[in-house]
Amino acid sequence: MQLIKQTSLKNIAIFASGAGTNAQKIIDHFRNSALAKVSLIVSNKAEAGIFKIAEKEQIPAVLIDKEQFFRGDTYVKLLQDHHIDLVVLAGFLWKVPANLVQAFEGRIINIHPALLPKYGGKGMYGHFVHEAVLAAGDTESGITIHFVNEKYDDGGVILQERCAVLPGDTADVLAKKIQALEHHWFPLIVERLLS
Ligand code: GAR
């Protein structure tokens, strides 16, 4: 008799507040994976592009109720009910509450479009980050993928990748370089963490 080893797919939850281009890359990466799948999308913004992606991809999506998010265990339970193994913040702009961080200790990661600890913290996202890098005259920027703790953009670093900031670069040009790094590295790191 031949024994067939049956392994169940790991479950990824993506939290996003914006367009969701990183979320899309992760969904694509795991589309035919034997390791994991994106099984839940969570957002704090009803008009976020991520909801269109969720609909197109037929992934369950949840709009956060702010009051419940910051008080009580509704979202811990939501993640547990979906058997989530890894929570991926892909442009999620709210702080993650302590109870969620504790319940998923070491299993929540974030991506930030700069070389943390530089240019992190509340209000530092998108063009605000790139404009700050340019205003400081930095000659390099990059991405940071890190574990999430109770502070903004603060937990242990998993990966940093760099790109040059060239004379004449605008925030748009820098944003494109950073986005290319994010789209390349984020799905690979998610896979590495789940393997
Ligand atoms: C990404 O650039 C990500 O690094 C950033 O939001 C963008 C989301 O883009 N996150 C932060 O700034 C977190 N502090 P997307 O919606 O196209 O994936």
PDB file of N, CA and C and ligand atoms in Angstrom, residues 16-24 50 89-93 110-114 116 119-121 123-126 129-130 143-144 146 152-153 175 178-179 182-183 186, ligand 1:
ATOM      1  N   ALA A  16      -4.389  45.493   4.480  1.00  0.00           N
ATOM      2  CA  ALA A  16      -3.960  46.558   3.574  1.00  0.00           C
ATOM      3  C   ALA A  16      -4.923  47.733   3.649  1.00  0.00           C
ATOM      4  N   SER A  17      -4.379  48.931   3.419  1.00  0.00           N
ATOM      5  CA  SER A  17      -5.225  50.136   3.451  1.00  0.00           C
ATOM      6  C   SER A  17      -5.325  50.817   2.093  1.00  0.00           C
ATOM      7  N   GLY A  18      -4.550  50.344   1.113  1.00  0.00           N
ATOM      8  CA  GLY A  18      -4.439  51.121  -0.122  1.00  0.00           C
ATOM      9  C   GLY A  18      -4.745  50.331  -1.378  1.00  0.00           C
ATOM     10  N   ALA A  19      -3.932  50.597  -2.399  1.00  0.00           N
ATOM     11  CA  ALA A  19      -4.158  50.010  -3.719  1.00  0.00           C
ATOM     12  C   ALA A  19      -4.031  48.492  -3.704  1.00  0.00           C
ATOM     13  N   GLY A  20      -3.107  47.996  -2.898  1.00  0.00           N
ATOM     14  CA  GLY A  20      -2.956  46.552  -2.772  1.00  0.00           C
ATOM     15  C   GLY A  20      -2.069  45.912  -3.825  1.00  0.00           C
ATOM     16  N   THR A  21      -1.112  46.682  -4.375  1.00  0.00           N
ATOM     17  CA  THR A  21      -0.253  46.066  -5.395  1.00  0.00           C
ATOM     18  C   THR A  21       0.634  44.976  -4.784  1.00  0.00           C
ATOM     19  N   ASN A  22       1.072  45.177  -3.549  1.00  0.00           N
ATOM     20  CA  ASN A  22       1.865  44.122  -2.892  1.00  0.00           C
ATOM     21  C   ASN A  22       0.998  42.913  -2.587  1.00  0.00           C
ATOM     22  N   ALA A  23      -0.212  43.168  -2.145  1.00  0.00           N
ATOM     23  CA  ALA A  23      -1.136  42.063  -1.879  1.00  0.00           C
ATOM     24  C   ALA A  23      -1.329  41.234  -3.153  1.00  0.00           C
ATOM     25  N   GLN A  24      -1.513  41.935  -4.282  1.00  0.00           N
ATOM     26  CA  GLN A  24      -1.716  41.225  -5.557  1.00  0.00           C
ATOM     27  C   GLN A  24      -0.514  40.324  -5.885  1.00  0.00           C
ATOM     28  N   ILE A  50      -7.830  47.308  -2.465  1.00  0.00           N
ATOM     29  CA  ILE A  50      -7.678  45.916  -2.037  1.00  0.00           C
ATOM     30  C   ILE A  50      -9.013  45.161  -2.071  1.00  0.00           C
ATOM     31  N   LEU A  89       1.186  42.575   6.710  1.00  0.00           N
ATOM     32  CA  LEU A  89       0.736  43.956   6.547  1.00  0.00           C
ATOM     33  C   LEU A  89       1.351  44.492   5.261  1.00  0.00           C
ATOM     34  N   ALA A  90       0.501  44.767   4.289  1.00  0.00           N
ATOM     35  CA  ALA A  90       0.978  45.224   2.982  1.00  0.00           C
ATOM     36  C   ALA A  90       0.380  46.603   2.725  1.00  0.00           C
ATOM     37  N   GLY A  91       0.997  47.608   3.356  1.00  0.00           N
ATOM     38  CA  GLY A  91       0.454  48.955   3.237  1.00  0.00           C
ATOM     39  C   GLY A  91      -0.724  49.159   4.171  1.00  0.00           C
ATOM     40  N   PHE A  92      -0.620  48.586   5.369  1.00  0.00           N
ATOM     41  CA  PHE A  92      -1.670  48.761   6.378  1.00  0.00           C
ATOM     42  C   PHE A  92      -1.242  49.898   7.303  1.00  0.00           C
ATOM     43  N   LEU A  93      -2.076  50.932   7.398  1.00  0.00           N
ATOM     44  CA  LEU A  93      -1.594  52.176   8.003  1.00  0.00           C
ATOM     45  C   LEU A  93      -2.042  52.401   9.449  1.00  0.00           C
ATOM     46  N   ASN A 110       5.550  43.200   8.394  1.00  0.00           N
ATOM     47  CA  ASN A 110       5.187  44.449   7.720  1.00  0.00           C
ATOM     48  C   ASN A 110       6.265  44.772   6.683  1.00  0.00           C
ATOM     49  N   ILE A 111       5.861  45.525   5.677  1.00  0.00           N
ATOM     50  CA  ILE A 111       6.844  46.049   4.731  1.00  0.00           C
ATOM     51  C   ILE A 111       6.818  47.562   4.815  1.00  0.00           C
ATOM     52  N   HIS A 112       8.007  48.154   4.760  1.00  0.00           N
ATOM     53  CA  HIS A 112       8.101  49.620   4.841  1.00  0.00           C
ATOM     54  C   HIS A 112       9.014  50.112   3.714  1.00  0.00           C
ATOM     55  N   PRO A 113       8.627  51.229   3.055  1.00  0.00           N
ATOM     56  CA  PRO A 113       9.382  51.660   1.861  1.00  0.00           C
ATOM     57  C   PRO A 113      10.581  52.543   2.190  1.00  0.00           C
ATOM     58  N   ALA A 114      11.365  52.140   3.184  1.00  0.00           N
ATOM     59  CA  ALA A 114      12.593  52.872   3.533  1.00  0.00           C
ATOM     60  C   ALA A 114      13.471  51.946   4.359  1.00  0.00           C
ATOM     61  N   LEU A 116      14.508  51.265   7.529  1.00  0.00           N
ATOM     62  CA  LEU A 116      14.265  51.530   8.959  1.00  0.00           C
ATOM     63  C   LEU A 116      15.560  51.310   9.739  1.00  0.00           C
ATOM     64  N   TYR A 119      13.094  57.072   8.633  1.00  0.00           N
ATOM     65  CA  TYR A 119      11.851  57.384   7.921  1.00  0.00           C
ATOM     66  C   TYR A 119      10.696  56.431   8.228  1.00  0.00           C
ATOM     67  N   GLY A 120      10.601  56.027   9.512  1.00  0.00           N
ATOM     68  CA  GLY A 120       9.463  55.215   9.929  1.00  0.00           C
ATOM     69  C   GLY A 120       8.571  56.005  10.870  1.00  0.00           C
ATOM     70  N   GLY A 121       7.521  55.365  11.343  1.00  0.00           N
ATOM     71  CA  GLY A 121       6.649  55.973  12.341  1.00  0.00           C
ATOM     72  C   GLY A 121       5.348  56.478  11.749  1.00  0.00           C
ATOM     73  N   GLY A 123       2.435  58.358  10.132  1.00  0.00           N
ATOM     74  CA  GLY A 123       2.396  59.341   9.041  1.00  0.00           C
ATOM     75  C   GLY A 123       3.476  59.125   7.986  1.00  0.00           C
ATOM     76  N   MET A 124       4.393  58.200   8.234  1.00  0.00           N
ATOM     77  CA  MET A 124       5.447  57.954   7.249  1.00  0.00           C
ATOM     78  C   MET A 124       5.031  56.802   6.336  1.00  0.00           C
ATOM     79  N   TYR A 125       4.455  57.162   5.216  1.00  0.00           N
ATOM     80  CA  TYR A 125       4.093  56.164   4.216  1.00  0.00           C
ATOM     81  C   TYR A 125       4.104  56.843   2.848  1.00  0.00           C
ATOM     82  N   GLY A 126       4.156  56.010   1.827  1.00  0.00           N
ATOM     83  CA  GLY A 126       4.081  56.506   0.450  1.00  0.00           C
ATOM     84  C   GLY A 126       5.036  57.651   0.179  1.00  0.00           C
ATOM     85  N   VAL A 129       7.466  59.363   2.717  1.00  0.00           N
ATOM     86  CA  VAL A 129       8.759  58.720   2.986  1.00  0.00           C
ATOM     87  C   VAL A 129       9.771  59.146   1.916  1.00  0.00           C
ATOM     88  N   HIS A 130       9.383  59.035   0.657  1.00  0.00           N
ATOM     89  CA  HIS A 130      10.339  59.317  -0.431  1.00  0.00           C
ATOM     90  C   HIS A 130      10.738  60.792  -0.431  1.00  0.00           C
ATOM     91  N   ILE A 143      14.009  49.061   1.076  1.00  0.00           N
ATOM     92  CA  ILE A 143      12.826  48.503   1.749  1.00  0.00           C
ATOM     93  C   ILE A 143      13.246  47.761   3.010  1.00  0.00           C
ATOM     94  N   THR A 144      12.318  47.694   3.947  1.00  0.00           N
ATOM     95  CA  THR A 144      12.524  46.892   5.154  1.00  0.00           C
ATOM     96  C   THR A 144      11.315  45.992   5.334  1.00  0.00           C
ATOM     97  N   HIS A 146       9.884  43.498   8.243  1.00  0.00           N
ATOM     98  CA  HIS A 146      10.198  43.278   9.663  1.00  0.00           C
ATOM     99  C   HIS A 146       9.010  42.684  10.410  1.00  0.00           C
ATOM    100  N   TYR A 152       4.849  51.563  15.734  1.00  0.00           N
ATOM    101  CA  TYR A 152       4.883  51.697  14.274  1.00  0.00           C
ATOM    102  C   TYR A 152       6.266  51.343  13.735  1.00  0.00           C
ATOM    103  N   ASP A 153       6.320  50.513  12.707  1.00  0.00           N
ATOM    104  CA  ASP A 153       7.552  50.293  11.936  1.00  0.00           C
ATOM    105  C   ASP A 153       8.753  49.971  12.823  1.00  0.00           C
ATOM    106  N   ALA A 175       9.776  56.088  -5.856  1.00  0.00           N
ATOM    107  CA  ALA A 175       8.657  55.189  -5.538  1.00  0.00           C
ATOM    108  C   ALA A 175       8.677  53.969  -6.461  1.00  0.00           C
ATOM    109  N   ILE A 178      11.466  51.579  -5.426  1.00  0.00           N
ATOM    110  CA  ILE A 178      11.119  50.904  -4.168  1.00  0.00           C
ATOM    111  C   ILE A 178      10.035  49.851  -4.429  1.00  0.00           C
ATOM    112  N   GLN A 179       9.058  50.216  -5.252  1.00  0.00           N
ATOM    113  CA  GLN A 179       7.980  49.272  -5.528  1.00  0.00           C
ATOM    114  C   GLN A 179       8.512  48.005  -6.210  1.00  0.00           C
ATOM    115  N   GLU A 182       9.948  45.902  -3.542  1.00  0.00           N
ATOM    116  CA  GLU A 182       8.881  45.309  -2.717  1.00  0.00           C
ATOM    117  C   GLU A 182       8.217  44.135  -3.423  1.00  0.00           C
ATOM    118  N   HIS A 183       7.878  44.357  -4.691  1.00  0.00           N
ATOM    119  CA  HIS A 183       7.160  43.311  -5.420  1.00  0.00           C
ATOM    120  C   HIS A 183       8.029  42.068  -5.612  1.00  0.00           C
ATOM    121  N   PHE A 186       8.880  40.740  -1.302  1.00  0.00           N
ATOM    122  CA  PHE A 186       7.867  40.454  -0.275  1.00  0.00           C
ATOM    123  C   PHE A 186       7.301  39.030  -0.403  1.00  0.00           C
TER     124      PHE A 186
HETATM  125  C1  GAR B   1       4.027  50.032   0.178  1.00  0.00           C
HETATM  126  O1  GAR B   1       4.984  50.833  -0.434  1.00  0.00           O
HETATM  127  C2  GAR B   1       4.432  49.739   1.609  1.00  0.00           C
HETATM  128  O2  GAR B   1       5.811  49.687   1.786  1.00  0.00           O
HETATM  129  C3  GAR B   1       3.850  50.929   2.330  1.00  0.00           C
HETATM  130  O3  GAR B   1       2.595  51.114   1.727  1.00  0.00           O
HETATM  131  C4  GAR B   1       2.705  50.779   0.334  1.00  0.00           C
HETATM  132  C5  GAR B   1       1.500  49.955  -0.054  1.00  0.00           C
HETATM  133  O4  GAR B   1       1.407  49.860  -1.450  1.00  0.00           O
HETATM  134  N1  GAR B   1       3.758  50.695   3.754  1.00  0.00           N
HETATM  135  C6  GAR B   1       4.044  51.620   4.655  1.00  0.00           C
HETATM  136  O5  GAR B   1       4.378  52.751   4.360  1.00  0.00           O
HETATM  137  C7  GAR B   1       3.939  51.166   6.112  1.00  0.00           C
HETATM  138  N2  GAR B   1       4.439  52.150   6.996  1.00  0.00           N
HETATM  139  P1  GAR B   1       0.364  48.874  -2.136  1.00  0.00           P
HETATM  140  O6  GAR B   1      -1.011  49.197  -1.563  1.00  0.00           O
HETATM  141  O7  GAR B   1       0.441  49.214  -3.589  1.00  0.00           O
HETATM  142  O8  GAR B   1       0.792  47.475  -1.848  1.00  0.00           O
END
